[in-house]
Tab-separated table of C-alpha atoms in Angstrom:
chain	number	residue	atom	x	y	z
V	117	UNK	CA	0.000	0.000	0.000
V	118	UNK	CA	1.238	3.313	-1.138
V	119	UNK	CA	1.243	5.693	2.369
V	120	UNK	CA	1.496	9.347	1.797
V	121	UNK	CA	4.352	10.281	3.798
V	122	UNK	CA	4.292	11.602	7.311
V	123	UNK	CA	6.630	13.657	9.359
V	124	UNK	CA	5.726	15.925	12.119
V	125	UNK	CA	5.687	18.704	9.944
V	126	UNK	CA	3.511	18.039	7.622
V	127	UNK	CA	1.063	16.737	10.158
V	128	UNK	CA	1.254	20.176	11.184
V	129	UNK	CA	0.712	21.708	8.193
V	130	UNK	CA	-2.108	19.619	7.486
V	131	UNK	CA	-3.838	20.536	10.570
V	132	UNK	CA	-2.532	24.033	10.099
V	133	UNK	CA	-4.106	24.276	6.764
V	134	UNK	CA	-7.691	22.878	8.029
V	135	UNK	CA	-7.835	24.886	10.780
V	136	UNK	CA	-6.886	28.494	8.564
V	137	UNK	CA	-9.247	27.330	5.744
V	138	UNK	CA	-12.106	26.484	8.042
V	139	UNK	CA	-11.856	29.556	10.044
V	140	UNK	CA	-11.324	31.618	6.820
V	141	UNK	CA	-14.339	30.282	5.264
V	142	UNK	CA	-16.430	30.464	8.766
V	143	UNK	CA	-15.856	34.146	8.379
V	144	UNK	CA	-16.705	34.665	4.302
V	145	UNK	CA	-19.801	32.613	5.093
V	146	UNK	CA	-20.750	34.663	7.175
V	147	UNK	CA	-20.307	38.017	5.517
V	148	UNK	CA	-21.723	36.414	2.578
V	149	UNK	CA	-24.970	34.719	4.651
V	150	UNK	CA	-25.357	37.221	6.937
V	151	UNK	CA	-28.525	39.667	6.328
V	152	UNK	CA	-26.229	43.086	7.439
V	153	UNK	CA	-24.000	41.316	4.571
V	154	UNK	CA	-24.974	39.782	1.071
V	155	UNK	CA	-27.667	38.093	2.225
V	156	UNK	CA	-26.799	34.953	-0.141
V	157	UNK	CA	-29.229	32.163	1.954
V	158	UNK	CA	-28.461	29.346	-0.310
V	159	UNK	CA	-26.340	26.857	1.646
V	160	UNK	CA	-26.427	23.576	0.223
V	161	UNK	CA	-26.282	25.086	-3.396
V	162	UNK	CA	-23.061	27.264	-2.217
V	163	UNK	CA	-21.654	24.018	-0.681
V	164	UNK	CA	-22.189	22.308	-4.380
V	165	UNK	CA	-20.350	25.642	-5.861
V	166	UNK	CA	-17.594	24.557	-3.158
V	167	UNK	CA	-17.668	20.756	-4.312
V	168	UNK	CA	-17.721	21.945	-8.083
V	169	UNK	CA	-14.306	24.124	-7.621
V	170	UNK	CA	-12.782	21.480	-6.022
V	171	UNK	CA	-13.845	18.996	-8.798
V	172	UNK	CA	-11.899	20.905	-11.663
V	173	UNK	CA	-9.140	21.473	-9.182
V	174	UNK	CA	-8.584	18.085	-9.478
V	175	UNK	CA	-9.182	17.138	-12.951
V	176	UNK	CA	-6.910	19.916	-13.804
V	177	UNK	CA	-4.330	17.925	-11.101
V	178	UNK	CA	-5.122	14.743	-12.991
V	179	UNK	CA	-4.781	16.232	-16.383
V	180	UNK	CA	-1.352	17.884	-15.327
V	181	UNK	CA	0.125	14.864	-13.832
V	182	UNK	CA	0.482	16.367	-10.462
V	183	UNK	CA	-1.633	13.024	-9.161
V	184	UNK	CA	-2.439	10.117	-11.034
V	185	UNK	CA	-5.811	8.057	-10.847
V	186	UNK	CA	-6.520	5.186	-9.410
V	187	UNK	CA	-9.357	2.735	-9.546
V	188	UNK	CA	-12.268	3.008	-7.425
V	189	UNK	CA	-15.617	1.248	-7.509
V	190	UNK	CA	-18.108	3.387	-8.701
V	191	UNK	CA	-20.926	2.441	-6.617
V	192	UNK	CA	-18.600	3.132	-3.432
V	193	UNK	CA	-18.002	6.349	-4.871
V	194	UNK	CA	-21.944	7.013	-5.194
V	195	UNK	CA	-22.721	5.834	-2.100
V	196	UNK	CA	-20.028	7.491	-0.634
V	197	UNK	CA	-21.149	10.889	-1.974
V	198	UNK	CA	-24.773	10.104	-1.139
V	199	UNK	CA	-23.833	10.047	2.386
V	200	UNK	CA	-21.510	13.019	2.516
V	201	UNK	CA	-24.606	14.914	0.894
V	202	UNK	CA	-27.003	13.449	3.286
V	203	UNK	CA	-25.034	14.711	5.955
V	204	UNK	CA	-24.715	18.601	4.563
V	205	UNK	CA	-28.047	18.549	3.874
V	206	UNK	CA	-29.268	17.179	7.170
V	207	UNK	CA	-26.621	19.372	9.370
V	208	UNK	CA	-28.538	22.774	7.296
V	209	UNK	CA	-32.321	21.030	8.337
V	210	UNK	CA	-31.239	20.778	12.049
V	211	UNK	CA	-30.252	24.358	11.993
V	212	UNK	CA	-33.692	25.763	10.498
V	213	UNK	CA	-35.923	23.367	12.672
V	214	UNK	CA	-33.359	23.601	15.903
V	215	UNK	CA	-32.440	25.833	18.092
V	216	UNK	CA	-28.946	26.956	17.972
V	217	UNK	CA	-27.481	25.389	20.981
V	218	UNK	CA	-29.051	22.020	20.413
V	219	UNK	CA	-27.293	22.275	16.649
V	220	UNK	CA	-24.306	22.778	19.144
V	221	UNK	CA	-24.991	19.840	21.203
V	222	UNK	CA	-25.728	17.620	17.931
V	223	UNK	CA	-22.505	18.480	16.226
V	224	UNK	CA	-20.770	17.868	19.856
V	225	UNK	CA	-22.251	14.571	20.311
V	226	UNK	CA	-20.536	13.434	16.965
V	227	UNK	CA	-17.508	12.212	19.220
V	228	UNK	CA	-19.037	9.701	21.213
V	229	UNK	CA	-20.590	8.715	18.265
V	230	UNK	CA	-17.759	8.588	15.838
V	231	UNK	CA	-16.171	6.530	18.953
V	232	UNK	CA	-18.946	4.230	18.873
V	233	UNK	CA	-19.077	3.743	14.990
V	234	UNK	CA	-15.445	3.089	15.154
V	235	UNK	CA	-15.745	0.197	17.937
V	236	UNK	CA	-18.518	-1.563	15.892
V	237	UNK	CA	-17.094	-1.151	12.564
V	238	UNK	CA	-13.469	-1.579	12.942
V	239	UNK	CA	-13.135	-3.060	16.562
V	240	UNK	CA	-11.367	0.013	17.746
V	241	UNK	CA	-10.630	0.331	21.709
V	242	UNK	CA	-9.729	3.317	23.551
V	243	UNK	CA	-7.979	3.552	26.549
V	244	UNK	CA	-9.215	5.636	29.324
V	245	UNK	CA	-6.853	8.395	29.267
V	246	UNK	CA	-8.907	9.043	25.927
V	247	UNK	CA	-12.164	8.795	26.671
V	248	UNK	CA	-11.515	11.222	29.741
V	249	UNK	CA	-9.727	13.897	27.533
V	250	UNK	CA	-13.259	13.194	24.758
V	251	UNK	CA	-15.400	14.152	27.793
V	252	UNK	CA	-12.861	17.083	28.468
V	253	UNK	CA	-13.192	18.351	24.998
V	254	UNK	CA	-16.998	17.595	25.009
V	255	UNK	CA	-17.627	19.310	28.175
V	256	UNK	CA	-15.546	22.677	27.081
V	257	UNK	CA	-17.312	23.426	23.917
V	258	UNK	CA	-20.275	22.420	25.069
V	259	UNK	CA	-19.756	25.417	28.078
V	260	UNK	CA	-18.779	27.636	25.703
V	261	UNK	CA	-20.834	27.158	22.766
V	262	UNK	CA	-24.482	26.092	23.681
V	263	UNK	CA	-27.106	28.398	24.983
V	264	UNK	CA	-30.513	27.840	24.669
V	265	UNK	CA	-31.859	24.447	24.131
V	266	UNK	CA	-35.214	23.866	22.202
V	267	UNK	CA	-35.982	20.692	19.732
V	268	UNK	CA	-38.774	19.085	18.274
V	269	UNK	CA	-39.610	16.045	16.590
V	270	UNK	CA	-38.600	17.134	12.542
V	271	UNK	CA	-35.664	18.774	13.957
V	272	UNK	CA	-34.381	16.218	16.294
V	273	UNK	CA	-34.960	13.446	13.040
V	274	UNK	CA	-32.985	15.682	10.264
V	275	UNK	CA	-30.272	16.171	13.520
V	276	UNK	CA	-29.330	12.089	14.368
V	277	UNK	CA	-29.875	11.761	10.220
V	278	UNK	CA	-26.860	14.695	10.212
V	279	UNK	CA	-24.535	12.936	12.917
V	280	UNK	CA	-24.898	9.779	11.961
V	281	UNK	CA	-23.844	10.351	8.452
V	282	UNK	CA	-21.303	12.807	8.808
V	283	UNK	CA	-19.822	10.069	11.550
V	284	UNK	CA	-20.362	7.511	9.142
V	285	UNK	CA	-18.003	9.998	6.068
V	286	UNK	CA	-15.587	10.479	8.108
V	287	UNK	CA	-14.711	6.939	9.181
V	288	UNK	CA	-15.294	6.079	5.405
V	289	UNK	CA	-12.854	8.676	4.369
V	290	UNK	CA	-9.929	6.913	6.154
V	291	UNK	CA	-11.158	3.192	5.579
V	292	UNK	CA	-11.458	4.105	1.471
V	293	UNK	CA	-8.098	5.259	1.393
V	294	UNK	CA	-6.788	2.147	2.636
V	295	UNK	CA	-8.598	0.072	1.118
V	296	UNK	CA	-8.016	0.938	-2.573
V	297	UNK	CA	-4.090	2.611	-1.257
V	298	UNK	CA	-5.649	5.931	-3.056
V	299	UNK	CA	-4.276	9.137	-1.267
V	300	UNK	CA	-6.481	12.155	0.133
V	301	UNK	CA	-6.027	14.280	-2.559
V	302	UNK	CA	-6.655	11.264	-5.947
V	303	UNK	CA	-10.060	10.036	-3.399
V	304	UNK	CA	-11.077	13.835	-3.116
V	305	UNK	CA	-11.283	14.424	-6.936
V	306	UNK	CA	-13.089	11.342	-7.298
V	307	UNK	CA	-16.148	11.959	-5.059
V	308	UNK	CA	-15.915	15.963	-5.694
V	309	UNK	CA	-17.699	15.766	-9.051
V	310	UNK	CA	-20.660	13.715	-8.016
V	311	UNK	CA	-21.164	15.446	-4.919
V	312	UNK	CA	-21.524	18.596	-6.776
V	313	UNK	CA	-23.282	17.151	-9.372
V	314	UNK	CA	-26.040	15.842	-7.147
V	315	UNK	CA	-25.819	19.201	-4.951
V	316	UNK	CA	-26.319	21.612	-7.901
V	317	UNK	CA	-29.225	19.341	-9.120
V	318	UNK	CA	-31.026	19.200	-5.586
V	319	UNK	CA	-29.353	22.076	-3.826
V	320	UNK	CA	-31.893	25.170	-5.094
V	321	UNK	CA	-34.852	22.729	-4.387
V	322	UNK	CA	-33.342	22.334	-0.753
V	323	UNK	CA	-33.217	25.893	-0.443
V	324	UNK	CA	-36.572	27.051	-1.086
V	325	UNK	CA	-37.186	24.810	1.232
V	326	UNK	CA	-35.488	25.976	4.023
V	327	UNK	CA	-35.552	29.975	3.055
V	328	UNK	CA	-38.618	30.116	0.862
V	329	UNK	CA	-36.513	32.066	-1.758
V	330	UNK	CA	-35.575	30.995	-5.195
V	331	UNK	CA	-31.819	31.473	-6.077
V	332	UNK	CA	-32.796	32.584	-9.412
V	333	UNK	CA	-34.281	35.800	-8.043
V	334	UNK	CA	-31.280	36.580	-6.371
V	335	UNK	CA	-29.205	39.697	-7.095
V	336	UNK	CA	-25.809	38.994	-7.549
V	337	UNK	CA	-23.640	42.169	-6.575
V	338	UNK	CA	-19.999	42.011	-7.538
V	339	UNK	CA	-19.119	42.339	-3.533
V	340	UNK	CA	-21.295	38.775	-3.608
V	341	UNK	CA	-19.208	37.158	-5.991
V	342	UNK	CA	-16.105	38.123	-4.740
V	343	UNK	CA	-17.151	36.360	-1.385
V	344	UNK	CA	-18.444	33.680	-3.534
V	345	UNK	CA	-14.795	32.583	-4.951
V	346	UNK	CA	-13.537	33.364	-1.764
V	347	UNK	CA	-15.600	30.742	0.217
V	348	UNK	CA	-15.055	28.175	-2.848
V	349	UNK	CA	-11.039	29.231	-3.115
V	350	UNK	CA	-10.913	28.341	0.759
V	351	UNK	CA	-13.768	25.324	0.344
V	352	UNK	CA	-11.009	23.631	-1.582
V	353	UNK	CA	-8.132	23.914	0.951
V	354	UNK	CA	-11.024	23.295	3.832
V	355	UNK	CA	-11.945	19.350	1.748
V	356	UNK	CA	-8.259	18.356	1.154
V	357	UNK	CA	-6.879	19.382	4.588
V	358	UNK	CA	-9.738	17.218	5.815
V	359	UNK	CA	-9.136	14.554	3.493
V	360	UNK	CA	-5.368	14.705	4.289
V	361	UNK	CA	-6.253	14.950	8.567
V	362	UNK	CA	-8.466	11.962	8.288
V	363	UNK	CA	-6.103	9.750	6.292
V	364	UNK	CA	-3.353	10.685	8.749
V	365	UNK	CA	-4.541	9.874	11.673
V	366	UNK	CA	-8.429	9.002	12.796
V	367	UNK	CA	-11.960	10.482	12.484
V	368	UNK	CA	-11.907	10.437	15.999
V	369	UNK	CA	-8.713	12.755	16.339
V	370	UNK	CA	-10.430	14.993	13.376
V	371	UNK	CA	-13.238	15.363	15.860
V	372	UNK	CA	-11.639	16.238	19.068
V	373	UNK	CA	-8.683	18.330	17.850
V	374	UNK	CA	-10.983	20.055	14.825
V	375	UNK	CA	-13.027	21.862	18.209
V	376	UNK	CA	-9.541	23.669	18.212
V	377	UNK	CA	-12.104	25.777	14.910
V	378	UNK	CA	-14.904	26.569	17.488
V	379	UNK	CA	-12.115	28.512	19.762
V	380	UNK	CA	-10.431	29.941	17.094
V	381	UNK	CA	-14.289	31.335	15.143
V	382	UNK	CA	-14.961	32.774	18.765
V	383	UNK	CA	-11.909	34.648	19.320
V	384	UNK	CA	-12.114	36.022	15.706
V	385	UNK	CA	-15.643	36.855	16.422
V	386	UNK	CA	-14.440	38.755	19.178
V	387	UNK	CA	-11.777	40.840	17.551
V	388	UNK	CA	-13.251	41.133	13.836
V	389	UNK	CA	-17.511	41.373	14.604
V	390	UNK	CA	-17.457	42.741	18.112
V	391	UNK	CA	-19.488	39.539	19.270
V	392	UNK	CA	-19.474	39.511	23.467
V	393	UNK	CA	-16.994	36.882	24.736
V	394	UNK	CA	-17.783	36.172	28.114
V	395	UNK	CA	-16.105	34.104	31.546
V	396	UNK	CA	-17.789	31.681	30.318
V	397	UNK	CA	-16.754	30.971	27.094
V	398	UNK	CA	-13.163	31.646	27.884
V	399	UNK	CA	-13.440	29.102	30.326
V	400	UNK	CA	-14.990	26.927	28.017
V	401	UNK	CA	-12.215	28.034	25.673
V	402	UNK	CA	-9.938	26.610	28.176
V	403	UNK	CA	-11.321	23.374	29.180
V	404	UNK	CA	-11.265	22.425	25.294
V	405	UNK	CA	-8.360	23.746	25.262
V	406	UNK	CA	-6.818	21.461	28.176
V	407	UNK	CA	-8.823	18.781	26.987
V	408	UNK	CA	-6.552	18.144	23.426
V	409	UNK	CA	-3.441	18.405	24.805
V	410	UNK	CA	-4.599	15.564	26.913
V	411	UNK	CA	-5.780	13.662	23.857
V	412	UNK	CA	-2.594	14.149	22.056
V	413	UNK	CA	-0.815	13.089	24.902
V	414	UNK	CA	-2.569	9.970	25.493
V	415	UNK	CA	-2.865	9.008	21.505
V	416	UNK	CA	1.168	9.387	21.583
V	417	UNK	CA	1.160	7.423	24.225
V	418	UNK	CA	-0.768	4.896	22.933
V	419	UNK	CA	1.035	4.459	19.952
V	420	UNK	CA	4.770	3.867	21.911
V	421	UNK	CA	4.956	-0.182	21.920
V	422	UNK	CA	4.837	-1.682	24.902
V	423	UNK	CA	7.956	-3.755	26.428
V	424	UNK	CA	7.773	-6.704	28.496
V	425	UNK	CA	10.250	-7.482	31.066
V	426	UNK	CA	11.864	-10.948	29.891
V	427	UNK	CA	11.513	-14.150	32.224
V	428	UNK	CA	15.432	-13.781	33.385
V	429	UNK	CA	15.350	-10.338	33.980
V	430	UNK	CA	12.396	-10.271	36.397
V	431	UNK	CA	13.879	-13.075	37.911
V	432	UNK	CA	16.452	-13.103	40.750
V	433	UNK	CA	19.290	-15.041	40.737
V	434	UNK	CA	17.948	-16.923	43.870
V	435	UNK	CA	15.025	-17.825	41.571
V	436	UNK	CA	17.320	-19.430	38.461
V	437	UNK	CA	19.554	-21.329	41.305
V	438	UNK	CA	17.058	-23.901	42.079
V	439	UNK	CA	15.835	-23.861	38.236
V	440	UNK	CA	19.297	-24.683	36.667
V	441	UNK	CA	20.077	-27.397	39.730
V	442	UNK	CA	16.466	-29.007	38.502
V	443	UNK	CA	17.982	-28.950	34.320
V	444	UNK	CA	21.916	-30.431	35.626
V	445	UNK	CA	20.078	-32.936	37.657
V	446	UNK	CA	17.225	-34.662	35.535
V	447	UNK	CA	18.169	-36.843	32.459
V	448	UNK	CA	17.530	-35.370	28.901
V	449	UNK	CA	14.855	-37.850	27.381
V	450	UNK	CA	14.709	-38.329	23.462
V	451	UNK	CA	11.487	-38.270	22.520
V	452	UNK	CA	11.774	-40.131	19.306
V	453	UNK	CA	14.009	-43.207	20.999
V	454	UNK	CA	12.762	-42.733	24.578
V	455	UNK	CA	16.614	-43.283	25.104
V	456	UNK	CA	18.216	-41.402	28.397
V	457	UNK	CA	20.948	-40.062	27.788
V	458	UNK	CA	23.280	-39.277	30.938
């Protein structure tokens, strides 16, 4: 199997580039979204613009030799896609028909669940020094990001449709690429065009649905479309740093350590858009904080092998006396002849 190569610095870089690109886009979003902005409502369409960049980013990659192609079933590519779509589109439902801090508490509760999906899938175990920095993290954002709670039936549906599926792509992200030994990059520009194939086709129809609008009747400023390449130009670093995360190490590490997004949109909120940052979120900041260093901790230590003591060094030479008096003293037997030999 061909392994993209890792070194500690471009594990760095790869979360460096996720977390910059996700932040980044965060922000154009929400200029773009935002009524005192451009007031461009049409998420899941947008998120097909994103998919479509990203798509001739790498057929221009293919086509320059910069990666080559490899062969992968096209029904796991479909269904692949199908899910990844399923799990947009459900994550934008749970925000209409949700309040926003039980969309916080759904999107936290991915974890446990990508934990779970990981134990039943691939017979994964985690040791307890993880699950206690998981409930660290948890706990953290949870302070810091979740206010009011209110749910109903629809919204709490569209909400386990959304984490169960986006668990569900992330573990398949990591379990495709080493399956078929495809890297992050070749897998990406595979399942790019039919996710923005099938998000162009049904995105506008999901839309109106949420907004009521029509995107046809929107008025397309050129302050709109700027933020419009923007958000794609940063969509496409956002889908191959997560590509390239998820490949490297787990869907459960993407989790935990991608919360490190939530402190960074808060502070930026803070200095950029004035929003109030209060003791509470800082020390929900700082919990989440406190809570990955613990899980990178205990995944390194995890991964360092584990030595056993040999036999003769645990044992004292008082122990081996009465051992090596019992081998000079009893006969060696042949066990073909069932000859002694003294």
């Amino acid at each position: 199997m061909e392994k993209e190569k890792k070194s500690p610095v471009s594990d760095v870089g790869a979360w460096g580039m996720n977390i910059v690109s996700s932040v980044g886009i965060i922000m154009a979003n929400k200029q773009l979204m935002s009524p005192h902005g451009f007031a461009f409502g049409f998420a899941t369409t947008l998120t097909g613009f994103h998919f479509s960049v990203t798509a001739l980013v790498g057929l221009v990659s293919n086509a320059t030799g910069y990666s080559a192609s490899k062969h992968v079933p096209l029904w796991e590519l479909v269904w692949f896609s199908l899910v990844a779509n399923a799990s947009i589109t459900g994550m934008n439902l749970s925000l209409m028909l949700n309040s926003v801090g039980f969309y916080q508490i759904s999107k936290l509760s991915m974890i446990p669940v990508v934990c779970m999906m990981e134990w039943i899938i691939h017979g994964k175990h985690f040791s307890r020094e993880v699950k206690m920095a998981v409930a660290v993290v948890v706990v953290g954002v949870g302070i810091c990001t979740v206010t009011d709670v209110k749910v109903n039936a629809k919204g709490f549906l569209c909400a386990c449709v959304a984490i169960l599926c986006t668990s569900l792509q992330q573990i398949s992200i990591g379990s495709l690429q080493k399956k078929y030994s495809i890297g992050s990059f070749e897998l990406l520009s595979k399942t790019a065009p039919i996710q923005a194939l099938s998000l162009l086709v049904l995105g506008p129809f999901v839309d109106y649905f949420l907004t009521g609008k029509l995107i046809s009747e929107y008025k397309l400023s050129s302050g709109a479309f700027f933020f419009i390449l923007l958000s794609c130009s940063l969509a496409v670093f956002c889908n191959i740093s997560q590509y390239l995360c998820i490949g490297r190490f787990s869907a459960v590490s993407f989790q935990v350590l991608g919360h490190m997004k939530t402190v960074c949109v808060l502070t930026l909120g803070w200095l950029l858009f004035d929003s109030e940052l209060t003791f509470k979120n800082l020390l929900g900041m700082a919990l989440a904080v406190l809570g990955m260093i613990v899980y990178s901790w205990a995944v390194e230590a995890e991964k360092q092998p584990k030595i056993l003591p040999s036999t003769r060094d645990s044992l004292s030479e008082e122990d081996l006396k009465p051992l090596k008096e019992g081998i000079a003293e009893s006969p060696l037997k042949d066990t073909e002849l069932g000859e002694s030999k003294v």
